[in-house]
Coordinates of C-alpha atoms in Angstrom, one line a residue:
Chain N
M1 CA -38.7 -64.1 13.7
A2 CA -38.9 -60.5 14.7
Y3 CA -36.5 -59.6 17.5
I4 CA -38.3 -56.4 18.6
E5 CA -42.0 -56.3 18.1
F6 CA -44.4 -53.4 18.8
V7 CA -48.0 -54.6 18.9
N8 CA -50.7 -51.9 18.7
V9 CA -48.6 -49.6 20.9
S10 CA -50.2 -46.2 21.9
K11 CA -48.9 -43.5 24.2
Q12 CA -50.9 -40.5 25.3
F13 CA -49.3 -38.2 27.9
P14 CA -51.5 -36.9 30.7
G15 CA -53.1 -33.7 29.5
A16 CA -52.2 -34.1 25.9
L17 CA -54.9 -33.6 23.3
R18 CA -53.9 -36.5 21.0
P19 CA -51.7 -39.5 21.5
S20 CA -48.0 -39.1 20.8
V21 CA -47.8 -42.6 19.5
N22 CA -51.0 -43.9 17.9
N23 CA -51.6 -47.6 17.6
C24 CA -48.2 -48.5 16.1
S25 CA -47.3 -52.1 15.1
L26 CA -43.8 -52.9 13.9
A27 CA -41.6 -55.9 13.6
I28 CA -37.8 -55.5 13.6
E29 CA -35.5 -58.4 12.5
Q30 CA -32.5 -59.2 14.6
G31 CA -29.3 -57.4 13.4
T32 CA -31.0 -54.7 11.4
F33 CA -30.4 -51.0 11.5
V34 CA -33.8 -49.3 11.7
V35 CA -34.1 -45.6 11.5
L36 CA -37.1 -43.8 12.9
L37 CA -37.6 -40.7 10.7
G38 CA -40.0 -37.9 11.0
L39 CA -40.5 -34.3 11.9
S40 CA -40.2 -32.9 15.5
G41 CA -43.1 -34.1 17.6
C42 CA -44.1 -37.0 15.3
G43 CA -43.7 -39.5 18.1
K44 CA -40.4 -41.1 17.1
T45 CA -38.5 -40.5 20.3
T46 CA -41.5 -41.5 22.4
L47 CA -41.7 -44.8 20.5
L48 CA -38.0 -45.3 21.1
K49 CA -38.2 -44.6 24.8
M50 CA -40.9 -47.1 25.3
V51 CA -38.4 -49.9 24.4
N52 CA -36.3 -49.2 27.5
R53 CA -39.4 -48.2 29.5
L54 CA -38.4 -44.6 30.0
H55 CA -42.0 -44.2 28.8
E56 CA -44.7 -46.8 29.4
P57 CA -47.3 -47.4 26.7
T58 CA -50.9 -46.4 27.4
S59 CA -51.9 -49.5 25.5
G60 CA -50.4 -52.3 23.5
H61 CA -47.2 -54.2 24.2
I62 CA -43.6 -54.5 23.2
L63 CA -41.8 -57.8 22.9
I64 CA -38.0 -58.3 22.7
D65 CA -37.0 -61.8 21.6
G66 CA -40.6 -62.9 22.1
E67 CA -40.8 -61.7 25.7
D68 CA -43.0 -58.9 26.9
I69 CA -40.7 -56.3 28.3
R70 CA -43.0 -55.6 31.2
H71 CA -42.3 -59.1 32.5
L72 CA -38.7 -58.1 33.3
P73 CA -37.4 -55.9 36.1
V74 CA -36.9 -52.5 34.5
T75 CA -33.3 -52.2 35.6
A76 CA -32.5 -55.6 34.2
L77 CA -34.2 -54.8 30.9
R78 CA -32.2 -51.5 30.6
Q79 CA -28.9 -53.2 31.3
R80 CA -29.5 -55.4 28.3
I81 CA -30.2 -52.4 26.0
G82 CA -27.5 -49.9 24.9
Y83 CA -28.8 -46.3 25.1
V84 CA -27.2 -43.3 23.4
I85 CA -28.6 -39.8 23.6
Q86 CA -27.9 -36.5 21.8
Q87 CA -26.4 -34.7 24.8
T88 CA -24.2 -37.8 25.4
G89 CA -25.2 -37.9 29.1
L90 CA -21.6 -38.8 30.0
F91 CA -21.0 -38.5 33.8
P92 CA -18.7 -35.5 34.1
H93 CA -17.2 -36.7 37.4
M94 CA -16.0 -40.0 36.0
T95 CA -13.2 -40.7 33.6
V96 CA -13.7 -42.2 30.2
A97 CA -12.9 -45.7 31.6
Q98 CA -15.2 -45.3 34.6
N99 CA -18.1 -44.1 32.3
I100 CA -17.6 -47.2 30.1
A101 CA -17.5 -49.5 33.2
V102 CA -20.9 -48.4 34.5
V103 CA -23.0 -51.1 32.9
P104 CA -20.5 -54.0 33.2
K105 CA -20.3 -53.1 36.9
L106 CA -24.1 -53.2 37.2
L107 CA -23.9 -56.6 35.5
G108 CA -21.4 -57.8 38.1
W109 CA -18.5 -58.5 35.8
Q110 CA -15.1 -59.4 37.2
R111 CA -12.6 -56.5 37.3
E112 CA -10.2 -58.0 34.7
R113 CA -13.1 -58.5 32.3
I114 CA -14.2 -54.9 32.7
E115 CA -10.7 -53.5 32.2
S116 CA -10.1 -55.5 29.0
R117 CA -13.6 -54.6 27.7
I118 CA -12.7 -50.9 28.2
D119 CA -9.5 -51.2 26.2
E120 CA -11.3 -53.2 23.5
L121 CA -14.0 -50.6 23.1
L122 CA -11.7 -47.6 23.1
T123 CA -9.7 -49.3 20.4
L124 CA -12.8 -50.0 18.5
I125 CA -13.8 -46.3 18.5
E126 CA -10.3 -45.3 17.7
L127 CA -9.4 -43.5 21.0
P128 CA -6.1 -45.1 22.0
P129 CA -6.7 -46.5 25.6
A130 CA -3.3 -45.3 26.9
E131 CA -4.2 -41.8 26.0
Y132 CA -7.9 -41.6 26.7
R133 CA -8.7 -44.0 29.5
H134 CA -8.1 -41.4 32.3
R135 CA -9.5 -38.3 30.6
Y136 CA -12.6 -36.7 31.8
P137 CA -15.5 -36.0 29.4
S138 CA -14.8 -32.2 29.6
Q139 CA -11.3 -32.9 28.1
L140 CA -12.8 -34.4 24.9
S141 CA -14.2 -32.8 21.8
G142 CA -17.9 -33.2 21.0
G143 CA -17.3 -36.0 18.5
Q144 CA -15.0 -37.8 20.9
Q145 CA -17.6 -37.5 23.7
Q146 CA -20.3 -39.0 21.4
R147 CA -17.9 -41.9 20.6
V148 CA -17.4 -42.5 24.3
G149 CA -21.2 -42.4 24.7
L150 CA -21.4 -45.1 22.0
A151 CA -18.7 -47.2 23.7
R152 CA -20.4 -46.9 27.0
A153 CA -23.7 -48.1 25.5
L154 CA -21.9 -51.0 23.9
A155 CA -20.0 -52.0 27.1
G156 CA -22.4 -54.6 28.3
D157 CA -22.5 -56.2 24.8
P158 CA -26.3 -55.5 24.5
E159 CA -28.3 -57.1 21.7
V160 CA -30.3 -54.0 21.2
M161 CA -29.1 -50.4 20.8
L162 CA -31.4 -47.4 21.1
M163 CA -29.9 -44.2 19.7
D164 CA -31.8 -40.9 20.1
E165 CA -30.4 -38.4 17.6
P166 CA -26.9 -39.2 18.7
F167 CA -25.2 -37.0 16.1
G168 CA -27.7 -34.2 16.2
A169 CA -25.6 -31.7 18.1
I170 CA -22.4 -32.3 16.1
D171 CA -20.9 -30.3 13.3
A172 CA -21.6 -31.6 9.8
I173 CA -18.0 -32.8 9.0
T174 CA -17.7 -34.7 12.3
R175 CA -21.2 -36.1 11.9
A176 CA -20.3 -37.6 8.5
T177 CA -17.2 -39.2 10.0
L178 CA -19.3 -40.6 12.9
Q179 CA -21.9 -41.9 10.4
D180 CA -19.1 -43.7 8.5
E181 CA -17.8 -45.2 11.7
M182 CA -21.3 -46.3 12.7
I183 CA -21.7 -48.1 9.3
F184 CA -18.3 -49.8 9.8
L185 CA -19.1 -50.7 13.4
Q186 CA -22.5 -52.2 12.6
R187 CA -20.9 -54.3 9.9
Q188 CA -18.8 -56.0 12.6
L189 CA -21.3 -56.0 15.5
Q190 CA -24.6 -56.7 13.8
K191 CA -26.7 -55.2 16.7
T192 CA -30.4 -54.6 16.4
I193 CA -30.4 -50.8 16.3
L194 CA -33.2 -48.3 16.6
F195 CA -32.0 -44.9 15.6
V196 CA -34.0 -41.7 15.8
T197 CA -33.3 -38.8 13.5
H198 CA -35.0 -36.0 11.6
D199 CA -32.1 -35.8 9.1
V200 CA -33.1 -37.5 5.9
E201 CA -29.6 -37.9 4.5
E202 CA -28.5 -39.5 7.7
A203 CA -31.5 -41.9 7.6
L204 CA -30.7 -42.9 4.0
R205 CA -27.1 -43.4 4.7
L206 CA -27.4 -45.6 7.8
A207 CA -30.6 -47.5 7.6
D208 CA -31.3 -51.0 6.5
K209 CA -34.9 -50.0 6.9
I210 CA -36.6 -46.7 7.6
V211 CA -39.8 -46.1 9.7
V212 CA -41.4 -42.9 8.5
M213 CA -43.6 -41.4 11.2
D214 CA -46.2 -38.7 11.1
M215 CA -48.6 -37.5 13.9
G216 CA -47.8 -40.6 16.0
C217 CA -48.5 -43.1 13.2
I218 CA -46.2 -45.2 11.1
V219 CA -46.6 -44.0 7.6
Q220 CA -44.2 -46.4 5.8
Y221 CA -41.7 -49.0 6.9
D222 CA -39.4 -50.1 4.1
T223 CA -35.8 -50.0 2.8
P224 CA -34.4 -46.6 2.0
F225 CA -34.4 -47.3 -1.7
R226 CA -38.1 -48.2 -1.7
I227 CA -39.0 -45.3 0.5
L228 CA -37.4 -43.1 -2.2
T229 CA -38.7 -44.8 -5.2
R230 CA -42.2 -45.9 -3.9
P231 CA -43.1 -43.4 -1.3
A232 CA -46.4 -44.3 0.4
N233 CA -48.0 -40.9 0.2
Q234 CA -47.4 -37.2 -0.5
F235 CA -46.0 -36.7 3.0
V236 CA -43.3 -39.3 2.5
T237 CA -42.5 -37.9 -0.9
N238 CA -42.0 -34.4 0.5
L239 CA -40.2 -35.5 3.6
V240 CA -37.5 -37.6 1.9
G241 CA -37.4 -35.6 -1.3
A242 CA -38.4 -38.6 -3.4
D243 CA -38.4 -36.5 -6.6
D244 CA -34.7 -35.9 -6.1
T245 CA -32.9 -38.0 -8.8
V246 CA -29.5 -37.4 -7.3
R247 CA -30.7 -38.8 -4.0
H248 CA -31.9 -41.9 -5.8
L249 CA -28.5 -42.3 -7.2
S250 CA -26.9 -42.2 -3.8
L251 CA -28.7 -45.5 -2.9
I252 CA -27.6 -47.4 -6.0
S253 CA -24.3 -49.1 -5.9
V254 CA -21.8 -48.8 -8.8
E255 CA -21.8 -52.6 -8.8
R256 CA -25.4 -52.6 -9.9
A257 CA -24.9 -50.3 -12.8
M258 CA -21.5 -51.3 -14.2
Q259 CA -20.9 -53.3 -17.3
S260 CA -18.1 -55.5 -18.3
P261 CA -15.7 -53.6 -20.6
P262 CA -16.2 -54.0 -24.3
P263 CA -13.5 -56.1 -26.0
D264 CA -11.8 -53.1 -27.5
F265 CA -11.6 -51.2 -24.2
H266 CA -8.2 -50.3 -22.7
V267 CA -7.5 -49.0 -19.3
N268 CA -5.8 -45.8 -20.1
G269 CA -5.8 -43.4 -17.2
Q270 CA -9.6 -43.0 -17.0
P271 CA -10.9 -41.9 -13.6
R272 CA -11.6 -44.8 -11.2
I273 CA -14.4 -45.5 -8.9
A274 CA -14.7 -48.2 -6.2
L275 CA -17.1 -51.1 -6.8
H276 CA -19.0 -50.5 -3.5
D277 CA -19.3 -46.7 -4.0
N278 CA -22.7 -45.2 -5.1
L279 CA -23.8 -43.7 -8.4
R280 CA -24.1 -40.2 -6.9
N281 CA -20.4 -40.2 -6.3
A282 CA -19.8 -41.7 -9.8
L283 CA -21.9 -39.0 -11.4
S284 CA -20.1 -36.3 -9.5
L285 CA -16.7 -37.8 -10.7
L286 CA -18.0 -37.9 -14.3
L287 CA -19.0 -34.3 -14.2
R288 CA -15.9 -33.1 -12.5
T289 CA -13.5 -34.9 -14.8
G290 CA -15.5 -34.3 -18.0
T291 CA -15.1 -37.9 -19.2
Q292 CA -17.8 -40.3 -20.4
T293 CA -16.4 -43.5 -18.9
L294 CA -15.2 -44.5 -15.4
V295 CA -13.2 -47.6 -14.6
V296 CA -14.7 -49.6 -11.8
A297 CA -12.1 -51.0 -9.5
Q298 CA -12.1 -53.5 -6.7
D299 CA -8.9 -53.6 -4.6
E300 CA -7.1 -51.6 -7.3
H301 CA -8.1 -54.1 -10.0
P302 CA -10.3 -52.9 -12.8
V303 CA -13.5 -55.1 -12.9
G304 CA -15.8 -53.1 -15.2
I305 CA -16.8 -49.7 -16.7
L306 CA -19.5 -47.2 -15.9
T307 CA -20.7 -44.6 -18.5
M308 CA -22.9 -41.6 -18.3
G309 CA -25.3 -43.4 -20.6
Q310 CA -25.8 -46.2 -18.1
I311 CA -26.5 -43.9 -15.3
Q312 CA -29.1 -42.0 -17.4
H313 CA -30.6 -45.3 -18.4
L314 CA -30.9 -46.4 -14.8
V315 CA -32.5 -43.1 -13.7
G316 CA -35.2 -43.7 -16.4
R317 CA -36.2 -47.0 -14.9
V318 CA -35.5 -46.4 -11.2
H319 CA -39.1 -47.2 -10.3
E320 CA -38.7 -50.7 -11.7
L321 CA -35.6 -51.6 -9.6
Chain C
M1 CA 1.1 -4.5 70.0
E2 CA 0.8 -3.4 73.6
L3 CA -2.9 -4.2 73.3
L4 CA -2.2 -7.7 72.0
R5 CA 0.2 -8.4 74.8
E6 CA -2.3 -7.2 77.4
A7 CA -5.0 -9.5 75.8
L8 CA -2.6 -12.5 75.9
A9 CA -1.8 -11.7 79.5
Y10 CA -5.5 -11.5 80.4
A11 CA -6.2 -14.9 78.8
Q12 CA -3.1 -16.5 80.4
S13 CA -4.1 -15.3 83.8
R14 CA -7.5 -17.0 83.5
P15 CA -6.8 -20.2 81.4
E16 CA -9.9 -22.2 82.7
L17 CA -12.2 -19.3 81.9
F18 CA -10.7 -18.9 78.4
W19 CA -10.7 -22.5 77.5
E20 CA -14.2 -23.0 78.8
A21 CA -15.5 -20.2 76.7
F22 CA -13.5 -21.5 73.7
V23 CA -14.9 -25.0 73.9
R24 CA -18.4 -23.7 74.6
H25 CA -18.2 -21.6 71.4
I26 CA -17.1 -24.6 69.3
V27 CA -19.9 -26.8 70.8
L28 CA -22.4 -24.1 70.0
V29 CA -21.2 -23.8 66.4
L30 CA -21.1 -27.6 65.8
T31 CA -24.5 -28.1 67.4
A32 CA -26.2 -25.4 65.2
I33 CA -24.5 -26.6 62.0
S34 CA -25.3 -30.3 62.7
I35 CA -28.9 -29.6 63.3
A36 CA -29.1 -27.4 60.2
L37 CA -27.5 -30.2 58.1
V38 CA -29.8 -32.9 59.4
I39 CA -32.8 -30.8 58.6
C40 CA -31.7 -29.1 55.4
L41 CA -29.8 -31.8 53.4
P42 CA -32.8 -34.1 53.1
L43 CA -35.1 -31.2 52.8
G44 CA -33.1 -29.8 49.9
V45 CA -33.0 -33.1 48.1
W46 CA -36.8 -33.1 48.3
T47 CA -37.4 -29.5 47.4
A48 CA -35.2 -29.8 44.3
R49 CA -37.8 -32.3 43.0
S50 CA -40.9 -30.4 44.0
R51 CA -41.7 -26.9 42.9
W52 CA -44.2 -26.1 45.6
A53 CA -42.0 -27.6 48.4
S54 CA -39.1 -25.5 47.1
L55 CA -41.2 -22.3 47.1
T56 CA -42.6 -23.0 50.5
F57 CA -39.5 -24.1 52.4
I58 CA -37.0 -21.7 50.9
N59 CA -39.3 -18.8 51.5
L60 CA -39.9 -20.0 55.0
V61 CA -36.2 -20.2 55.9
N62 CA -35.5 -16.9 54.2
T63 CA -38.2 -15.3 56.2
L64 CA -36.8 -16.6 59.5
R65 CA -33.4 -15.4 58.3
V66 CA -34.6 -11.9 58.1
I67 CA -35.3 -11.7 61.8
P68 CA -32.0 -10.5 63.4
S69 CA -30.3 -13.2 65.4
I70 CA -30.2 -11.1 68.5
A71 CA -34.0 -10.7 68.3
V72 CA -34.4 -14.5 67.9
L73 CA -32.3 -15.0 71.0
F74 CA -34.6 -12.8 73.0
L75 CA -37.7 -14.3 71.5
M76 CA -36.5 -17.7 72.7
L77 CA -36.1 -16.6 76.3
P78 CA -39.7 -17.2 77.4
Y79 CA -39.5 -20.8 76.2
F80 CA -35.9 -21.9 76.9
G81 CA -34.6 -19.2 79.3
L82 CA -31.1 -18.0 79.5
S83 CA -29.7 -21.2 78.0
F84 CA -27.6 -23.1 75.6
Q85 CA -30.8 -24.2 73.8
S86 CA -31.9 -20.7 73.1
A87 CA -28.6 -19.8 71.5
A88 CA -28.4 -23.1 69.6
I89 CA -31.8 -22.5 68.1
A90 CA -31.0 -19.0 67.0
L91 CA -27.8 -20.1 65.4
T92 CA -29.5 -23.0 63.7
I93 CA -32.0 -20.7 62.1
L94 CA -29.1 -18.6 60.9
A95 CA -27.3 -21.7 59.4
M96 CA -30.3 -23.1 57.6
P97 CA -30.9 -20.8 54.6
P98 CA -27.5 -21.2 52.9
I99 CA -27.4 -24.9 53.3
L100 CA -31.0 -25.4 52.1
I101 CA -30.8 -23.0 49.2
N102 CA -27.5 -24.5 47.9
T103 CA -28.7 -28.1 48.3
D104 CA -31.9 -27.3 46.4
A105 CA -29.9 -25.5 43.7
A106 CA -27.3 -28.3 43.5
F107 CA -29.8 -31.0 42.7
R108 CA -32.2 -28.8 40.7
T109 CA -29.5 -27.7 38.2
L110 CA -28.2 -31.2 37.5
N111 CA -28.2 -31.8 33.7
P112 CA -31.4 -33.8 33.0
A113 CA -29.6 -35.7 30.2
I114 CA -27.2 -37.1 32.8
R115 CA -30.1 -38.4 34.9
E116 CA -31.8 -39.8 31.8
A117 CA -28.6 -41.6 30.8
A118 CA -28.2 -43.1 34.2
Q119 CA -31.8 -44.4 34.2
G120 CA -31.4 -45.7 30.6
M121 CA -28.4 -47.7 31.6
G122 CA -30.4 -49.5 34.2
M123 CA -29.2 -47.9 37.5
D124 CA -31.8 -47.9 40.3
A125 CA -32.9 -44.7 42.0
L126 CA -30.6 -45.2 45.0
T127 CA -27.5 -45.9 42.8
I128 CA -28.3 -42.9 40.7
F129 CA -28.4 -40.8 43.8
R130 CA -25.2 -42.2 45.3
K131 CA -23.0 -42.5 42.3
V132 CA -24.2 -39.7 40.0
E133 CA -26.3 -37.0 41.6
L134 CA -24.6 -36.6 45.0
P135 CA -21.0 -36.4 43.6
L136 CA -22.1 -33.8 41.1
A137 CA -24.1 -31.8 43.7
L138 CA -21.5 -32.0 46.4
P139 CA -19.3 -28.9 45.5
I140 CA -22.4 -26.6 45.5
I141 CA -23.6 -28.1 48.8
L142 CA -20.2 -27.5 50.4
T143 CA -20.3 -23.9 49.3
G144 CA -23.5 -23.5 51.3
I145 CA -22.1 -25.2 54.3
R146 CA -19.1 -23.0 54.2
T147 CA -21.2 -19.8 54.2
A148 CA -23.3 -21.2 57.1
L149 CA -20.2 -22.2 59.1
V150 CA -18.5 -18.8 58.8
E151 CA -21.7 -16.9 59.7
V152 CA -22.4 -19.1 62.7
I153 CA -18.8 -18.9 64.0
A154 CA -19.1 -15.1 64.0
S155 CA -22.7 -14.9 65.3
A156 CA -22.1 -17.4 68.1
T157 CA -20.6 -14.4 70.0
L158 CA -24.1 -13.1 70.5
A159 CA -24.9 -16.1 72.8
A160 CA -23.1 -14.2 75.5
F161 CA -25.9 -11.6 75.5
I162 CA -28.3 -14.2 77.0
G163 CA -25.6 -15.8 79.2
A164 CA -25.1 -18.8 77.0
G165 CA -21.4 -18.4 77.1
G166 CA -18.8 -18.8 74.4
L167 CA -16.1 -16.4 73.3
G168 CA -18.7 -13.6 73.2
N169 CA -18.3 -13.4 77.0
F170 CA -15.1 -11.5 76.6
I171 CA -16.5 -9.2 74.0
V172 CA -19.5 -8.3 76.2
L173 CA -17.2 -7.9 79.2
G174 CA -14.7 -5.9 77.3
S175 CA -17.2 -3.5 75.9
Q176 CA -18.9 -3.1 79.3
L177 CA -15.6 -2.3 81.0
R178 CA -14.4 -0.3 78.0
N179 CA -11.3 -2.6 78.0
E180 CA -10.2 -3.3 74.4
A181 CA -7.7 -6.0 75.5
I182 CA -10.4 -8.1 77.1
L183 CA -12.6 -7.6 74.0
L184 CA -9.8 -8.9 71.8
V185 CA -9.5 -12.1 73.9
G186 CA -12.9 -12.9 72.4
A187 CA -12.6 -11.3 69.0
I188 CA -9.3 -12.7 67.8
P189 CA -9.9 -16.4 68.3
V190 CA -13.3 -16.0 66.6
A191 CA -11.7 -14.3 63.6
I192 CA -9.0 -17.1 63.4
M193 CA -11.7 -19.8 63.6
A194 CA -13.7 -18.2 60.8
I195 CA -10.7 -17.9 58.6
L196 CA -9.7 -21.5 59.3
A197 CA -13.2 -22.7 58.5
E198 CA -13.2 -20.7 55.2
V199 CA -9.8 -22.1 54.2
G200 CA -10.6 -25.7 55.3
M201 CA -13.9 -25.8 53.5
S202 CA -12.5 -24.3 50.3
A203 CA -9.8 -27.0 50.3
L204 CA -12.5 -29.7 50.8
Q205 CA -14.6 -28.2 48.1
R206 CA -11.6 -28.2 45.6
S207 CA -11.0 -31.9 46.4
V208 CA -14.5 -32.9 45.3
Q209 CA -14.8 -30.4 42.4
V210 CA -15.8 -32.0 39.1
P211 CA -13.2 -31.4 36.4
L212 CA -14.3 -28.7 34.0

């Protein structure tokens, strides 16, 4: 059953000529990472902020776990939902530990439970508690601040996380690191995440499913791979660069394309690629090393081979996958 | 030095007179600052949220501020006479603008992302005010109170012109008698009070400063 459900949700701000969100319906399964993707002003942030009632819909309703969110006191609803924003919104007069403790305190947790939760979360985001607990936000780098923002949102162990362009103001290298950590965290935590971005690469990397929005409407709701290979219309094609073959390859795992080695094949110093890596990286490795064959490895053990021919073959029939 | 010794001798020869003026001066200052705080702190919290209220009230206090304090004192005379009230009102008008303007600015310039985060985490409005907005606004508010306090300490000497007492008595008397020693009996304690207020408020402000 859907965990978060939007039913014919519309939002028109007072004085606006057209609705920001126009009759959107959407069902999100528990534990999925859903990215809302679209251009500025397409309504993605408005849709997100209706889930924790920072905006109220003009019509329609939103259910979490089958319950209409308007039936809950707004503070209680928000305490159940983790919220991460681009500018971090960390409280500058509170230490890292105090920032993380905000929601647990609102939830009335015991002191010892809060303290151990702080240590647990700081360890999770790889900021050693002994070193970072008592720092102030101004004493952290942008990337570290955003990690603390994430830890703070996770503190009350919410089922749902809302993330509004959390990595938008961070340099490209740190952003890539944070995205990797986000993927790693989600594998462990299995939260239901709604994540707003206008960065297509970010959406393709992080999402289990992508909601493409345009002019307040949901244009397509599908897996990244199907968004790329079966874009609903020209807008989606242009937005995600669906004609970009290399981009397709980034969504196909090596595992899917590899073959078992022919009987006469010998592992003999060929470049290696990990089983869970993607074909874009494999192609890049082939081009860089000038070889025709890669050895696919899992935990250092060769488990198959991947050739340039196979990648080409797959590109030809990507629409059938 | 001779002058200082004369001044000290004058004060010591009339201790009741000196201490009465001294206490009167402090009571005047505290009364004016307290009234200004009671009016301007809530008003500033409100004006920071409302553009028209901000324009209206800040312009109003700034206009009142333009009238010289000595003129306000004499304008009060028909209503309150030669009294403590007249002096306290004039000084309150003097204390209001810095407190109101700084309170308004302190809350207005809070980063909206911080407020949004606080709402999004499920804090109610009162908790957001107490735990987030007020601590972040406090250093700027204290700057306003410091300015007001120093101005009022100095200007409370004017109360003597309408017979409302305070350390200004000695300054008025000294200037009428052309006796600089008597003038200093009023001027030196006022200067020391103003410096102490400045130093004390700065220390208080540092203690609540948000780490940058």
